[in-house]
Tab-separated table of C-alpha atoms and ligand atoms in Angstrom:
chain	number	residue	atom	x	y	z
J	1	MET	CA	-14.854	-74.108	-75.860
J	2	SER	CA	-11.941	-76.074	-77.237
J	3	LYS	CA	-8.462	-75.786	-75.788
J	4	ARG	CA	-7.350	-74.292	-79.079
J	5	MET	CA	-9.949	-71.518	-78.882
J	6	ILE	CA	-8.939	-70.671	-75.338
J	7	ALA	CA	-5.297	-70.510	-76.396
J	8	THR	CA	-6.235	-68.188	-79.275
J	9	ILE	CA	-8.218	-65.863	-77.012
J	10	VAL	CA	-5.349	-65.747	-74.518
J	11	ALA	CA	-2.880	-65.024	-77.321
J	12	LEU	CA	-5.111	-62.228	-78.661
J	13	ALA	CA	-5.489	-60.675	-75.215
J	14	VAL	CA	-1.745	-60.825	-74.715
J	15	SER	CA	-0.913	-59.324	-78.095
J	16	ALA	CA	-3.496	-56.589	-77.604
J	17	GLY	CA	-1.716	-55.587	-74.405
J	18	GLY	CA	-4.685	-56.688	-72.333
J	19	SER	CA	-4.555	-57.312	-68.617
J	20	LEU	CA	-3.155	-60.814	-69.018
J	21	ALA	CA	0.034	-59.439	-70.519
J	22	GLN	CA	0.337	-56.853	-67.782
J	23	GLU	CA	0.463	-59.139	-64.783
J	24	VAL	CA	3.891	-60.204	-63.608
J	25	LYS	CA	3.949	-62.883	-60.928
J	26	VAL	CA	6.819	-62.861	-58.464
J	27	GLY	CA	7.294	-65.822	-56.156
J	28	VAL	CA	8.586	-64.728	-52.750
J	29	VAL	CA	10.514	-67.340	-50.740
J	30	LEU	CA	11.103	-66.293	-47.133
J	31	PRO	CA	11.070	-67.915	-43.667
J	32	TYR	CA	7.674	-66.543	-42.620
J	33	THR	CA	7.678	-68.892	-39.619
J	34	GLY	CA	10.423	-70.181	-37.335
J	35	VAL	CA	13.726	-68.652	-36.301
J	36	GLY	CA	13.876	-66.366	-39.367
J	37	ALA	CA	10.334	-64.963	-39.084
J	38	GLU	CA	11.518	-61.455	-38.181
J	39	PHE	CA	13.845	-61.501	-41.201
J	40	ALA	CA	10.940	-62.478	-43.427
J	41	GLN	CA	8.891	-59.608	-42.036
J	42	GLN	CA	11.689	-57.120	-42.755
J	43	MET	CA	12.123	-58.368	-46.326
J	44	ASP	CA	8.416	-58.679	-47.004
J	45	ARG	CA	7.984	-55.071	-45.892
J	46	GLY	CA	10.936	-53.976	-48.032
J	47	LEU	CA	9.442	-55.585	-51.158
J	48	GLU	CA	5.985	-54.153	-50.499
J	49	LEU	CA	7.260	-50.680	-49.646
J	50	TYR	CA	9.150	-50.374	-52.914
J	51	LEU	CA	5.990	-51.255	-54.837
J	52	LYS	CA	3.913	-48.807	-52.831
J	53	LEU	CA	6.338	-45.886	-53.169
J	54	ASN	CA	6.999	-46.524	-56.847
J	55	ALA	CA	3.548	-47.318	-58.202
J	56	ASP	CA	4.225	-45.012	-61.165
J	57	GLN	CA	7.315	-46.985	-62.135
J	58	VAL	CA	5.377	-50.225	-62.080
J	59	LYS	CA	2.553	-49.059	-64.394
J	60	PRO	CA	1.236	-50.348	-66.778
J	61	TYR	CA	2.232	-53.661	-65.228
J	62	THR	CA	0.753	-55.250	-62.145
J	63	ILE	CA	3.149	-57.117	-59.917
J	64	THR	CA	1.537	-59.892	-57.925
J	65	LEU	CA	3.562	-61.360	-55.075
J	66	ILE	CA	2.971	-65.043	-54.374
J	67	LYS	CA	4.440	-65.670	-50.934
J	68	ARG	CA	5.750	-69.006	-49.690
J	69	ASP	CA	7.292	-70.003	-46.368
J	70	SER	CA	10.805	-71.490	-46.526
J	71	LYS	CA	10.566	-72.387	-42.789
J	72	ALA	CA	13.742	-73.768	-41.150
J	73	PRO	CA	17.096	-72.502	-42.471
J	74	ASN	CA	18.193	-75.821	-43.988
J	75	GLY	CA	17.120	-75.524	-47.628
J	76	ALA	CA	14.670	-78.458	-47.657
J	77	GLU	CA	11.412	-76.492	-47.703
J	78	ALA	CA	12.830	-73.661	-49.825
J	79	LYS	CA	13.618	-76.088	-52.619
J	80	VAL	CA	10.078	-77.508	-52.559
J	81	VAL	CA	8.368	-74.110	-52.656
J	82	VAL	CA	10.653	-72.847	-55.434
J	83	GLN	CA	9.669	-75.901	-57.485
J	84	GLU	CA	5.974	-75.263	-56.835
J	85	LEU	CA	6.216	-71.575	-57.662
J	86	LEU	CA	7.931	-72.272	-60.971
J	87	THR	CA	5.910	-75.248	-62.163
J	88	GLN	CA	2.458	-74.742	-60.626
J	89	ASN	CA	2.155	-70.985	-60.103
J	90	LYS	CA	4.233	-70.329	-63.214
J	91	VAL	CA	5.864	-67.269	-61.693
J	92	ASP	CA	7.863	-64.872	-63.861
J	93	ALA	CA	10.563	-64.326	-61.247
J	94	ILE	CA	11.585	-65.382	-57.761
J	95	ALA	CA	12.725	-63.142	-54.908
J	96	GLY	CA	13.891	-63.798	-51.378
J	97	PHE	CA	16.172	-66.376	-49.720
J	98	SER	CA	16.985	-65.302	-46.223
J	99	TYR	CA	19.431	-68.102	-45.499
J	100	SER	CA	22.258	-69.373	-47.670
J	101	PRO	CA	21.220	-73.061	-47.475
J	102	ASP	CA	17.842	-72.056	-48.966
J	103	ALA	CA	19.471	-70.487	-52.015
J	104	ILE	CA	22.092	-73.245	-52.352
J	105	ALA	CA	19.504	-76.049	-52.253
J	106	SER	CA	17.231	-74.231	-54.728
J	107	ALA	CA	19.928	-73.426	-57.298
J	108	PRO	CA	19.437	-76.483	-59.602
J	109	THR	CA	15.651	-75.919	-59.622
J	110	ILE	CA	16.140	-72.232	-60.402
J	111	SER	CA	18.436	-73.135	-63.307
J	112	ALA	CA	15.904	-75.633	-64.669
J	113	GLY	CA	13.104	-73.029	-64.431
J	114	LYS	CA	15.109	-70.383	-66.327
J	115	LYS	CA	13.546	-67.428	-64.515
J	116	LEU	CA	15.252	-64.479	-62.854
J	117	ALA	CA	15.881	-65.173	-59.143
J	118	VAL	CA	16.825	-62.148	-57.041
J	119	ILE	CA	18.601	-62.935	-53.770
J	120	THR	CA	17.576	-60.410	-51.135
J	121	ASN	CA	19.693	-61.701	-48.248
J	122	ALA	CA	21.582	-65.046	-48.421
J	123	GLY	CA	25.240	-63.975	-48.289
J	124	THR	CA	27.540	-66.901	-49.087
J	125	SER	CA	29.684	-65.605	-51.876
J	126	PHE	CA	29.714	-68.563	-54.270
J	127	ILE	CA	25.889	-68.827	-54.467
J	128	THR	CA	25.690	-66.703	-57.615
J	129	ASN	CA	27.996	-69.193	-59.350
J	130	LEU	CA	25.464	-71.973	-58.787
J	131	SER	CA	22.915	-70.663	-61.294
J	132	PRO	CA	23.077	-68.175	-64.195
J	133	ASP	CA	19.614	-66.965	-63.120
J	134	PHE	CA	20.737	-65.603	-59.743
J	135	VAL	CA	21.216	-61.854	-59.305
J	136	ARG	CA	22.024	-60.622	-55.786
J	137	THR	CA	20.940	-57.250	-54.368
J	138	SER	CA	21.892	-58.021	-50.759
J	139	PHE	CA	25.601	-58.558	-50.003
J	140	THR	CA	28.187	-61.274	-49.662
J	141	MET	CA	30.007	-62.124	-46.469
J	142	TRP	CA	33.181	-61.012	-48.253
J	143	HIS	CA	31.966	-57.429	-48.688
J	144	SER	CA	31.871	-56.864	-44.932
J	145	GLY	CA	34.351	-59.529	-43.751
J	146	TYR	CA	37.179	-58.524	-46.041
J	147	ALA	CA	36.736	-54.791	-45.404
J	148	MET	CA	36.596	-55.453	-41.643
J	149	GLY	CA	39.797	-57.512	-41.846
J	150	VAL	CA	41.610	-54.561	-43.399
J	151	ALA	CA	40.113	-52.107	-40.893
J	152	ALA	CA	40.928	-54.331	-37.892
J	153	ALA	CA	44.610	-54.278	-38.851
J	154	LYS	CA	44.934	-50.758	-40.203
J	155	THR	CA	42.382	-48.677	-38.290
J	156	LEU	CA	42.027	-50.554	-35.000
J	157	HIS	CA	45.717	-51.611	-35.042
J	158	ALA	CA	44.850	-55.132	-33.889
J	159	LYS	CA	47.638	-57.705	-34.137
J	160	THR	CA	45.745	-60.822	-33.047
J	161	ALA	CA	42.169	-61.978	-33.545
J	162	VAL	CA	39.928	-64.859	-32.578
J	163	VAL	CA	37.026	-65.556	-34.945
J	164	ALA	CA	33.788	-67.148	-33.707
J	165	TYR	CA	31.256	-68.026	-36.398
J	166	THR	CA	27.931	-69.770	-36.867
J	167	ASP	CA	28.900	-73.056	-38.428
J	168	TYR	CA	27.271	-73.033	-41.859
J	169	PRO	CA	28.260	-71.615	-45.289
J	170	PRO	CA	28.063	-67.831	-44.633
J	171	GLY	CA	29.892	-68.264	-41.309
J	172	LYS	CA	32.784	-70.060	-42.999
J	173	ASP	CA	32.748	-67.402	-45.722
J	174	SER	CA	32.896	-64.569	-43.211
J	175	LEU	CA	35.811	-66.275	-41.407
J	176	ASP	CA	37.712	-66.768	-44.685
J	177	ALA	CA	37.080	-63.175	-45.760
J	178	PHE	CA	38.200	-61.648	-42.465
J	179	LYS	CA	41.259	-63.911	-42.147
J	180	ASN	CA	42.352	-63.316	-45.740
J	181	ALA	CA	42.376	-59.533	-45.324
J	182	PHE	CA	43.532	-59.370	-41.692
J	183	GLU	CA	46.553	-61.592	-42.300
J	184	ALA	CA	47.441	-59.848	-45.590
J	185	ASN	CA	47.674	-56.674	-43.512
J	186	GLY	CA	49.942	-58.030	-40.809
J	187	GLY	CA	47.431	-59.536	-38.332
J	188	LYS	CA	47.144	-63.142	-37.156
J	189	VAL	CA	43.971	-65.162	-36.529
J	190	ILE	CA	45.018	-67.263	-33.530
J	191	ASP	CA	41.816	-69.328	-33.259
J	192	ALA	CA	38.636	-69.932	-35.297
J	193	ILE	CA	35.739	-71.274	-33.251
J	194	PRO	CA	32.615	-72.823	-34.806
J	195	ALA	CA	29.851	-71.556	-32.529
J	196	GLY	CA	26.605	-73.465	-33.100
J	197	GLY	CA	24.234	-73.428	-36.068
J	198	PRO	CA	21.636	-71.023	-37.501
J	199	GLY	CA	18.569	-72.955	-36.308
J	200	ALA	CA	18.769	-72.298	-32.564
J	201	VAL	CA	20.615	-69.659	-30.572
J	202	PRO	CA	23.468	-71.403	-28.733
J	203	ASP	CA	24.920	-70.450	-25.361
J	204	PHE	CA	27.980	-68.482	-26.457
J	205	THR	CA	29.619	-68.674	-23.000
J	206	PRO	CA	32.033	-71.570	-23.674
J	207	PHE	CA	33.161	-70.086	-27.010
J	208	PHE	CA	33.747	-66.630	-25.554
J	209	GLN	CA	35.381	-67.962	-22.367
J	210	ARG	CA	37.867	-69.817	-24.581
J	211	THR	CA	38.479	-66.530	-26.408
J	212	LYS	CA	38.952	-64.633	-23.145
J	213	ASP	CA	41.619	-67.122	-22.083
J	214	GLU	CA	43.419	-66.628	-25.434
J	215	LYS	CA	43.548	-62.818	-24.943
J	216	PRO	CA	43.368	-61.623	-28.581
J	217	ASP	CA	43.165	-57.910	-29.398
J	218	VAL	CA	39.822	-58.446	-31.140
J	219	LEU	CA	37.055	-61.031	-31.244
J	220	TYR	CA	35.481	-61.073	-34.737
J	221	VAL	CA	32.036	-62.686	-34.662
J	222	PHE	CA	29.679	-63.684	-37.458
J	223	VAL	CA	26.195	-64.827	-36.546
J	224	PRO	CA	23.082	-64.624	-38.741
J	225	ALA	CA	21.792	-61.463	-37.024
J	226	GLY	CA	18.526	-61.671	-35.040
J	227	ASP	CA	18.451	-63.255	-31.595
J	228	HIS	CA	21.875	-64.785	-32.236
J	229	ALA	CA	23.287	-61.233	-32.326
J	230	LEU	CA	21.484	-60.249	-29.132
J	231	ALA	CA	22.993	-63.260	-27.334
J	232	VAL	CA	26.492	-62.445	-28.654
J	233	VAL	CA	26.461	-58.921	-27.245
J	234	LYS	CA	24.941	-60.001	-23.906
J	235	THR	CA	27.498	-62.809	-23.451
J	236	TYR	CA	30.386	-60.502	-24.361
J	237	ALA	CA	29.189	-58.113	-21.632
J	238	ALA	CA	28.472	-60.837	-19.055
J	239	LEU	CA	32.019	-62.217	-19.358
J	240	GLY	CA	33.594	-58.780	-18.866
J	241	MET	CA	35.537	-59.111	-22.088
J	242	ARG	CA	35.756	-55.393	-22.809
J	243	ALA	CA	37.401	-54.781	-19.427
J	244	ALA	CA	39.758	-57.645	-20.292
J	245	GLY	CA	40.911	-55.602	-23.306
J	246	ILE	CA	39.222	-57.648	-26.045
J	247	LYS	CA	37.291	-55.586	-28.611
J	248	LEU	CA	34.179	-57.181	-30.139
J	249	ILE	CA	34.014	-56.529	-33.886
J	250	GLY	CA	32.199	-58.085	-36.823
J	251	PRO	CA	30.007	-57.562	-39.843
J	252	GLY	CA	27.043	-55.298	-39.054
J	253	ASP	CA	24.898	-58.439	-38.778
J	254	ILE	CA	25.847	-58.486	-35.070
J	255	VAL	CA	24.193	-55.082	-34.522
J	256	GLN	CA	21.135	-55.545	-36.768
J	257	ASP	CA	19.043	-52.369	-36.547
J	258	ILE	CA	15.910	-54.199	-35.356
J	259	LYS	CA	17.902	-55.660	-32.436
J	260	LEU	CA	20.111	-52.704	-31.553
J	261	GLN	CA	17.954	-50.984	-28.898
J	262	GLY	CA	17.442	-54.326	-27.118
J	263	MET	CA	21.209	-54.685	-26.683
J	264	GLY	CA	21.411	-51.770	-24.259
J	265	ASP	CA	24.662	-50.184	-23.139
J	266	ALA	CA	26.546	-53.441	-23.735
J	267	ALA	CA	26.570	-52.526	-27.434
J	268	VAL	CA	28.103	-49.057	-27.015
J	269	GLY	CA	31.550	-48.971	-28.625
J	270	LEU	CA	31.066	-51.992	-30.902
J	271	VAL	CA	32.755	-51.443	-34.255
J	272	THR	CA	31.284	-53.176	-37.280
J	273	MET	CA	31.376	-53.062	-41.076
J	274	LEU	CA	28.272	-53.132	-43.261
J	275	HIS	CA	26.658	-51.574	-46.327
J	276	TYR	CA	23.581	-50.338	-44.463
J	277	TYR	CA	22.568	-48.928	-41.100
J	278	ALA	CA	19.222	-47.173	-40.576
J	279	ASP	CA	21.190	-44.143	-39.302
J	280	LEU	CA	22.929	-43.560	-42.664
J	281	ASP	CA	22.733	-39.893	-43.486
J	282	ASN	CA	21.764	-39.496	-47.136
J	283	PRO	CA	18.582	-38.137	-48.760
J	284	GLN	CA	17.421	-41.510	-50.154
J	285	ASN	CA	17.746	-43.118	-46.751
J	286	GLN	CA	16.011	-40.274	-44.959
J	287	ARG	CA	13.059	-40.662	-47.312
J	288	PHE	CA	13.148	-44.449	-46.962
J	289	VAL	CA	13.241	-44.458	-43.139
J	290	ALA	CA	10.475	-41.835	-42.945
J	291	ALA	CA	8.264	-43.830	-45.344
J	292	TRP	CA	8.978	-47.010	-43.379
J	293	LYS	CA	7.970	-45.441	-40.071
J	294	LYS	CA	4.823	-43.987	-41.633
J	295	GLU	CA	3.864	-47.379	-43.003
J	296	TYR	CA	4.949	-49.715	-40.206
J	297	GLY	CA	4.973	-47.548	-37.049
J	298	ALA	CA	7.186	-44.921	-35.422
J	299	ASP	CA	9.002	-47.546	-33.343
J	300	SER	CA	9.805	-49.780	-36.310
J	301	THR	CA	13.020	-49.511	-38.276
J	302	PRO	CA	14.295	-50.899	-41.541
J	303	ASP	CA	17.562	-52.843	-41.452
J	304	PHE	CA	19.990	-54.348	-43.956
J	305	MET	CA	17.572	-57.140	-44.787
J	306	ALA	CA	14.772	-54.674	-45.530
J	307	VAL	CA	17.071	-52.751	-47.858
J	308	GLY	CA	18.216	-55.908	-49.673
J	309	ALA	CA	14.555	-56.605	-50.447
J	310	TYR	CA	13.688	-53.008	-51.331
J	311	ASP	CA	16.589	-52.920	-53.783
J	312	GLY	CA	15.615	-56.401	-54.991
J	313	MET	CA	12.150	-55.187	-55.918
J	314	ALA	CA	13.669	-52.170	-57.646
J	315	ALA	CA	15.734	-54.628	-59.697
J	316	ILE	CA	12.676	-56.705	-60.578
J	317	VAL	CA	10.702	-53.627	-61.636
J	318	HIS	CA	13.625	-52.612	-63.840
J	319	ALA	CA	13.651	-56.073	-65.448
J	320	VAL	CA	9.879	-55.966	-65.987
J	321	ARG	CA	10.158	-52.662	-67.817
J	322	ALA	CA	13.255	-53.662	-69.758
J	323	THR	CA	11.629	-56.877	-71.021
J	324	LYS	CA	8.288	-55.112	-71.617
J	325	GLY	CA	6.690	-57.496	-69.182
J	326	THR	CA	7.726	-60.736	-70.921
J	327	MET	CA	10.231	-61.568	-68.161
J	328	ASP	CA	12.032	-64.054	-70.360
J	329	GLY	CA	14.630	-65.337	-67.872
J	330	GLU	CA	17.719	-64.704	-69.927
J	331	ASP	CA	16.577	-61.223	-71.003
J	332	ALA	CA	15.581	-60.310	-67.444
J	333	VAL	CA	19.014	-61.272	-66.087
J	334	LYS	CA	20.735	-59.490	-68.970
J	335	SER	CA	18.774	-56.305	-68.279
J	336	LEU	CA	20.279	-56.196	-64.792
J	337	LEU	CA	23.936	-56.548	-65.794
J	338	GLY	CA	25.487	-53.171	-64.976
J	339	TRP	CA	22.163	-51.917	-63.557
J	340	THR	CA	22.629	-49.006	-61.159
J	341	PHE	CA	20.292	-47.717	-58.471
J	342	ASP	CA	20.322	-44.942	-55.883
J	343	SER	CA	19.545	-47.137	-52.910
J	344	PRO	CA	18.980	-45.981	-49.322
J	345	GLN	CA	22.392	-47.560	-48.679
J	346	GLY	CA	24.045	-45.330	-51.321
J	347	PRO	CA	24.729	-46.067	-54.988
J	348	ILE	CA	24.653	-49.742	-55.970
J	349	MET	CA	25.439	-51.625	-59.166
J	350	ILE	CA	25.076	-55.208	-60.359
J	351	ASP	CA	28.499	-56.372	-61.495
J	352	PRO	CA	27.979	-57.484	-65.118
J	353	GLU	CA	30.548	-60.271	-64.721
J	354	THR	CA	29.391	-61.845	-61.463
J	355	ARG	CA	25.719	-60.762	-61.138
J	356	ASP	CA	26.626	-59.750	-57.590
J	357	ILE	CA	26.213	-56.362	-55.994
J	358	VAL	CA	28.852	-53.611	-55.872
J	359	MET	CA	28.224	-51.176	-53.014
J	360	ASN	CA	29.686	-48.967	-50.308
J	361	GLU	CA	30.789	-50.351	-46.956
J	362	TYR	CA	30.606	-48.278	-43.772
J	363	LEU	CA	32.863	-48.760	-40.750
J	364	SER	CA	30.625	-47.808	-37.894
J	365	GLU	CA	30.590	-47.513	-34.104
J	366	VAL	CA	27.615	-47.831	-31.762
J	367	VAL	CA	27.124	-44.635	-29.750
J	368	LYS	CA	24.463	-43.420	-27.348
J	369	GLY	CA	22.660	-40.356	-28.729
J	370	PRO	CA	21.225	-37.346	-26.882
J	371	ASP	CA	17.837	-39.070	-27.311
J	372	GLY	CA	19.065	-41.868	-25.045
J	373	LYS	CA	18.915	-44.335	-27.938
J	374	LEU	CA	21.712	-46.295	-29.559
J	375	HIS	CA	22.885	-45.081	-32.961
J	376	GLU	CA	25.403	-46.068	-35.599
J	377	LYS	CA	28.078	-43.434	-36.146
J	378	VAL	CA	29.907	-43.861	-39.437
J	379	LEU	CA	33.692	-43.693	-38.901
J	380	SER	CA	34.704	-44.167	-42.524
J	381	GLU	CA	33.282	-45.190	-45.891
J	382	ILE	CA	34.720	-47.417	-48.612
J	383	ASP	CA	33.092	-46.830	-51.990
J	384	HIS	CA	32.141	-49.314	-54.729
J	385	VAL	CA	33.222	-52.464	-52.914
J	386	LYS	CA	33.255	-55.661	-54.977
J	387	ASP	CA	33.051	-59.165	-53.615
J	388	GLU	CA	36.724	-60.067	-53.048
J	389	CYS	CA	36.109	-63.805	-53.067
J	390	LYS	CA	35.142	-63.540	-56.733
J	391	ALA	CA	37.689	-60.827	-57.510
J	392	GLN	CA	40.414	-63.161	-56.213
J	393	ALA	CA	38.667	-66.272	-57.656
J	394	ILE	CA	39.064	-68.156	-54.372
J	395	GLY	CA	37.828	-71.788	-54.262
J	396	PRO	CA	34.166	-72.092	-55.318
J	397	CYS	CA	34.113	-68.334	-56.018
J	398	ALA	CA	36.138	-68.899	-59.189
J	399	PRO	CA	33.887	-68.612	-62.254
J	400	LYS	CA	32.672	-71.945	-63.618
J	401	LYS	CA	34.499	-72.856	-66.819
K	501	PHB	C1	22.815	-66.337	-44.696
K	501	PHB	O1	22.314	-67.420	-44.322
K	501	PHB	O2	23.391	-66.238	-45.779
K	501	PHB	C2	22.746	-65.167	-43.774
K	501	PHB	C3	21.725	-65.061	-42.837
K	501	PHB	C4	21.706	-63.968	-41.965
K	501	PHB	C5	22.696	-63.010	-42.052
K	501	PHB	C6	23.692	-63.108	-43.008
K	501	PHB	C7	23.725	-64.195	-43.865
K	501	PHB	O3	22.713	-61.969	-41.192
């Protein structure tokens, strides 16, 4: 058969609405191995669970996930697999990116491929400015960091803070966000301590000892969740910092739901800001957590990464339906501008100007429940929070002219 004949048959099948037209291929880029493997599992499960629970929404299309490992959190492998997915697998969309360097390094390739790319975790604010094809359903470090800066000054009445942060783009972003809001509300950041990188968990002792000597009211910490977070809470306890009058606060990344029970009593009393905790009390979340436990085991729990992916798949399914399965990149992105969704985290929207998420933030405290387990108790809620870095057009967050 000649190439021309094959092309004609394919075209006929497509125009007749045959199975070829119905398959939408989504490339999934996550760190399935290495330090981020647990994050990949959470996001992979979030993507799959949305598809399973919403099979009716997906019909008549079939969504095929093509999964690739982005490995170490430095962007090198992510960029390669994004290129392969777009040029060899010819995917219709990309989803994933656990770590900011993975999304940053892939941005030029994404732009060249002209396909929708949904960020389901990477939180550095300016990432969405790097490609018109990025839409983010996760968060930015400014959502939590800025809101926590306000709360530290106004709710916790802190006057001084030390910030310790993992030294890569989202860490710097979280520092800037917290400092901007805390100082605008009368506080003072007296020290900012780079505390290792995302690849290996550092010993936090020297950073926290320095903080203890400086005696701030609060220590605000950003680390990329996971075992970093576990080490933060253990070191804070080991150095007796609470007894020394220093409150540990941060974005909810430092009390990631999958790590919370492992933190033990050292975590009780920690106050954090985030858009999602598995304990959130709303009907969508109750259904989501119950479905998760049914699917993945009674002892498993979703966390903010799982929700970023669940919402990300909801966004992709919306785009598939809106474009009638063509998934033309520009049309797919356009279909998501102003898109709203009743997420387990509460109502979310994609800001039509920035392609970033607008969502609620929850100030929360770790408490021990009657079941003997640790829980997140919501202290207050801030609705419809936008990314302040873009709202204030700070540095690389300013829109490209
Ligand atoms: C990121 O690399 O952007 C990142 C990773 C883990 C987090 C937050 C942000 O918990």
